[in-house]
Structures are given as structure tokens and as C-alpha cells.
């Protein structure tokens, strides 16, 4: 099962290095994170029962989507990302024939649900992620899910081996992009603006005008 979501990004000046784009146009591009011809973003996110697989801390830092009611799962931090999308005539929308979305569902069977109208008001998108900080002693690899998938990281920093950096130009005027990190249930979330989550493996960042993701294919780092 999958979530298919169209994010309406900045309309004016959304081109080149100022707009929504991959850092290296001739390098790896994720099938789940696509810049369309209008400069908007189409997300395709697989829904996986993570209890059947072993995601955890590796010697590389990385993040995956958190679509679960289980918080701080397997020692992960929680990351909350608020995208301040295009204000004028916003066209955020879920696609497909399902009701799956990014919001946590606390009722069985726990499939993530759609959170109200993402295009109401000025337009916004909220997504949670599990973030696994680096553990230099770990021998863990990414699990084999039976299909190709990506995580948010830059394992071989700057080699661009099935990896890239994706910039989302969500909104220029009165921008309110925000990334907050929660290390555990007791520690209040702190803002992470202007710098990548991890200096080496990048993962993601709020650069003010852009939300940025490091994208890494799992193929060479899994069982």
C-alpha cells in the first residue's frame, strides 16, 4: 500500500537553484520524491509493517517516515517537519483511491490517515519521521523489504552513488518552514534550522526558504 501526495510548492521563481530541484540533475533521483513540470512535488510513500523488519541504529545516520502510533521506536528520535506550502491558490491533494495519509492513526488496523484539508487556508503539510542517529559500533544493515526503497541520508557523503540532495521550495513570502527534533518523551522538541540534522550524513535541513532532504537508495546498504 502507498501514500500518493501532491505538494503545491512556490509558484513564482521556482526554477534552477532557487526552486524545487535535485542538486545533481544527472545523478540518482528517487521514484518516491519527484519534481514535476510545474515545480511542485509528488510523493509516493510505501506503507510497511515495520514490526516485520529490523530498522534501527546503524553506523550511518538516517531517517524514514513515521506513520505509526509507536513513538521513539527502536531507539529512534522523532522529527516533525512543517512545510509552509504555496499560499496562493494552493492545490495540495492526495491522489489515488485510498484514504491513506501522513497522520497517525491510533485505532486498529493503524493505517495512517489523511489529516484534514492540507490545502485549507494558506496551504501546509505536516510529516513525522523516525530518525536513527549514528552508532559507530553497529553492524546493522537496512532490511530487505522485497522491493527498492530509499531512506533520507547521504551514506557516502558527496560520492553520489545512488544518492542525491533534494531541495523543496515550498513558499517564499512569510515562510514558516519548521523542523523540530524530539530525542525522547521527556525532552521537549528543539528547532533545527539552518543546518542539516547530521553534519556528515545530512538527512534533512530547514534552510528557511527550502526544506532539504538527503536521498539514499537502500540497495547497497541492506541485507
Coordinates of C-alpha atoms in Angstrom, one line a residue:
X1 CA 0.0 0.0 0.0
X2 CA 1.2 3.5 -0.6
X3 CA 0.5 7.2 0.0
X4 CA 0.4 9.3 -3.1
X5 CA 0.5 13.1 -2.3
X6 CA 0.8 16.2 -4.4
X7 CA 2.6 19.1 -2.7
X8 CA 1.9 22.5 -4.2
X9 CA 5.2 24.4 -3.9
X10 CA 6.2 28.1 -4.6
X11 CA 4.7 29.3 -7.9
X12 CA 6.9 32.3 -8.6
X13 CA 10.6 31.8 -9.4
X14 CA 10.5 28.1 -8.8
X15 CA 13.4 27.3 -11.2
X16 CA 17.1 26.4 -11.1
X17 CA 18.9 26.6 -7.8
X18 CA 16.3 28.9 -6.4
X19 CA 13.4 26.5 -6.8
X20 CA 12.5 22.9 -6.2
X21 CA 15.2 20.7 -7.6
X22 CA 17.7 17.9 -7.2
X23 CA 21.3 19.1 -6.5
X24 CA 22.7 16.9 -9.3
X25 CA 20.4 16.7 -12.2
X26 CA 22.3 13.9 -13.8
X27 CA 22.5 11.7 -10.7
X28 CA 20.2 9.4 -8.8
X29 CA 16.6 10.5 -8.4
X30 CA 14.1 8.8 -6.1
X31 CA 10.9 7.4 -7.6
X32 CA 9.2 8.5 -4.4
X33 CA 10.3 12.1 -4.5
X34 CA 9.6 13.7 -7.8
X35 CA 9.7 17.3 -9.1
X36 CA 7.0 17.7 -11.7
X37 CA 7.0 20.1 -14.7
X38 CA 5.2 22.8 -12.6
X39 CA 7.9 22.8 -9.9
X40 CA 5.7 21.0 -7.4
X41 CA 6.5 17.7 -5.6
X42 CA 4.8 14.4 -5.9
X43 CA 5.4 12.0 -3.0
X44 CA 5.0 8.2 -3.3
X45 CA 5.5 6.6 0.1
X46 CA 5.2 2.9 0.8
X47 CA 3.3 1.8 3.9
X48 CA 5.3 -1.1 5.7
X49 CA 4.6 -3.0 8.8
X50 CA 7.9 -2.2 10.4
X51 CA 7.5 -4.8 13.2
X52 CA 8.3 -7.4 10.5
X53 CA 11.6 -5.8 9.7
X54 CA 14.7 -4.6 11.6
X55 CA 15.1 -0.8 11.3
X56 CA 17.5 0.5 13.9
X57 CA 20.7 2.4 14.6
X58 CA 23.5 1.8 12.0
X59 CA 26.9 3.3 11.6
X60 CA 25.2 5.8 9.3
X61 CA 22.5 8.3 10.5
X62 CA 19.3 8.1 8.5
X63 CA 15.5 8.8 8.7
X64 CA 12.4 7.0 7.5
X65 CA 8.7 8.1 7.6
X66 CA 7.0 7.7 10.9
X67 CA 3.4 6.6 10.1
X68 CA 3.0 4.7 13.4
X69 CA 1.4 5.3 16.8
X70 CA 4.5 3.8 18.3
X71 CA 6.8 6.7 19.3
X72 CA 10.6 6.5 19.7
X73 CA 10.5 3.1 18.1
X74 CA 13.8 1.0 18.4
X75 CA 15.6 4.0 19.9
X76 CA 14.7 6.4 17.1
X77 CA 14.3 10.1 17.7
X78 CA 11.1 11.8 16.4
X79 CA 11.4 14.5 13.8
X80 CA 8.4 16.8 13.0
X81 CA 8.5 18.7 9.7
X82 CA 6.1 21.5 8.9
X83 CA 6.1 22.6 5.2
X84 CA 4.8 26.1 4.6
X85 CA 3.5 25.5 1.1
X86 CA 2.3 27.8 -1.6
X87 CA -0.2 30.4 -0.2
X88 CA -2.0 31.5 -3.3
X89 CA -4.5 29.1 -4.8
X90 CA -2.9 26.1 -3.1
X91 CA -3.5 22.7 -4.7
X92 CA -2.2 20.3 -2.2
X93 CA -4.0 17.0 -2.6
X94 CA -3.9 13.2 -2.0
X95 CA -4.1 11.2 -5.1
X96 CA -5.4 7.6 -5.7
X97 CA -8.4 5.8 -4.4
X98 CA -7.4 5.3 -0.8
X99 CA -7.7 7.2 2.4
X100 CA -4.1 6.8 3.4
X101 CA -2.2 9.9 4.5
X102 CA 0.7 11.0 6.8
X103 CA -1.3 11.4 10.1
X104 CA -1.0 8.8 12.8
X105 CA -4.0 6.5 13.4
X106 CA -4.2 5.2 16.9
X107 CA -7.1 2.8 16.1
X108 CA -6.6 -0.8 14.7
X109 CA -5.5 -1.6 12.0
X110 CA -3.4 1.6 12.4
X111 CA -3.1 2.6 8.7
X112 CA -2.0 6.2 8.6
X113 CA -4.9 8.6 7.7
X114 CA -5.3 11.9 6.0
X115 CA -5.2 14.9 8.2
X116 CA -8.0 17.3 7.4
X117 CA -7.6 19.5 4.4
X118 CA -4.0 20.2 3.7
X119 CA -5.0 22.9 1.2
X120 CA -7.2 24.8 3.6
X121 CA -6.1 28.4 4.5
X122 CA -2.7 29.1 3.1
X123 CA -1.6 25.5 2.4
X124 CA 0.7 23.4 4.6
X125 CA 2.0 19.8 5.0
X126 CA 3.0 18.1 8.2
X127 CA 5.1 14.9 8.2
X128 CA 6.7 12.9 11.0
X129 CA 9.9 10.9 10.6
X130 CA 11.9 8.3 12.7
X131 CA 15.5 9.5 12.9
X132 CA 18.2 7.0 13.8
X133 CA 21.4 8.7 14.9
X134 CA 24.7 7.1 14.1
X135 CA 26.0 4.2 16.2
X136 CA 29.7 3.6 15.2
X137 CA 29.6 0.1 16.9
X138 CA 26.6 -1.2 15.0
X139 CA 26.8 -3.8 12.2
X140 CA 23.1 -3.4 11.3
X141 CA 22.1 -3.0 7.7
X142 CA 18.9 -1.8 6.2
X143 CA 16.3 -4.6 5.9
X144 CA 15.3 -6.1 2.6
X145 CA 11.6 -5.3 2.1
X146 CA 11.4 -7.2 -1.2
X147 CA 11.4 -4.0 -3.3
X148 CA 13.5 -1.0 -4.0
X149 CA 13.2 1.9 -1.5
X150 CA 15.1 4.9 -0.3
X151 CA 16.0 6.5 3.1
X152 CA 16.8 10.0 4.0
X153 CA 20.6 10.1 4.3
X154 CA 23.8 10.6 2.4
X155 CA 25.8 7.5 3.4
X156 CA 28.8 8.0 1.1
X157 CA 28.8 11.7 1.5
X158 CA 29.4 13.5 -1.8
X159 CA 30.1 10.4 -3.9
X160 CA 26.5 10.4 -5.3
X161 CA 26.4 6.6 -5.6
X162 CA 22.6 6.2 -5.9
X163 CA 22.2 9.3 -3.8
X164 CA 21.3 13.0 -4.2
X165 CA 20.1 16.1 -2.4
X166 CA 16.5 17.3 -3.0
X167 CA 15.5 21.0 -2.3
X168 CA 11.8 21.8 -1.8
X169 CA 11.0 25.5 -2.4
X170 CA 7.7 25.4 -0.5
X171 CA 6.9 29.1 -0.1
X172 CA 8.9 32.4 -0.5
X173 CA 6.8 35.0 1.3
X174 CA 6.1 34.8 5.0
X175 CA 7.8 31.4 5.1
X176 CA 7.1 29.4 8.2
X177 CA 9.0 26.1 7.4
X178 CA 9.9 24.3 10.6
X179 CA 11.8 21.2 11.7
X180 CA 11.7 20.0 15.4
X181 CA 13.5 17.1 16.9
X182 CA 12.3 15.1 19.9
X183 CA 15.0 12.8 21.4
X184 CA 12.7 11.1 23.9
X185 CA 9.3 11.5 25.5
X186 CA 10.8 13.7 28.3
X187 CA 12.9 16.1 26.3
X188 CA 10.9 18.9 24.6
X189 CA 11.5 19.3 20.8
X190 CA 14.1 21.7 19.7
X191 CA 14.2 23.7 16.5
X192 CA 16.7 22.6 13.8
X193 CA 17.0 25.5 11.4
X194 CA 19.8 26.4 9.0
X195 CA 21.8 23.2 9.4
X196 CA 21.5 19.6 8.4
X197 CA 20.3 17.2 11.0
X198 CA 23.6 15.4 10.8
X199 CA 26.8 17.2 9.7
X200 CA 28.2 14.0 8.0
X201 CA 25.1 12.2 6.7
X202 CA 22.9 15.3 6.3
X203 CA 19.5 13.6 6.4
X204 CA 17.4 16.8 6.2
X205 CA 17.5 20.5 7.0
X206 CA 15.4 23.7 7.2
X207 CA 17.3 26.3 5.2
X208 CA 14.5 28.9 5.6
X209 CA 13.3 29.2 2.0
X210 CA 13.8 25.4 1.4
X211 CA 13.3 22.1 3.2
X212 CA 16.2 19.9 2.1
X213 CA 16.4 16.1 2.1
X214 CA 19.4 13.8 1.5
X215 CA 18.2 10.8 -0.5
X216 CA 19.9 7.5 -0.5
X217 CA 19.0 4.2 -2.2
X218 CA 18.9 1.3 0.3
X219 CA 20.2 -1.1 -2.3
X220 CA 23.9 -1.3 -1.3
X221 CA 23.3 -1.0 2.4
X222 CA 20.7 -3.7 3.1
X223 CA 20.7 -7.4 3.8

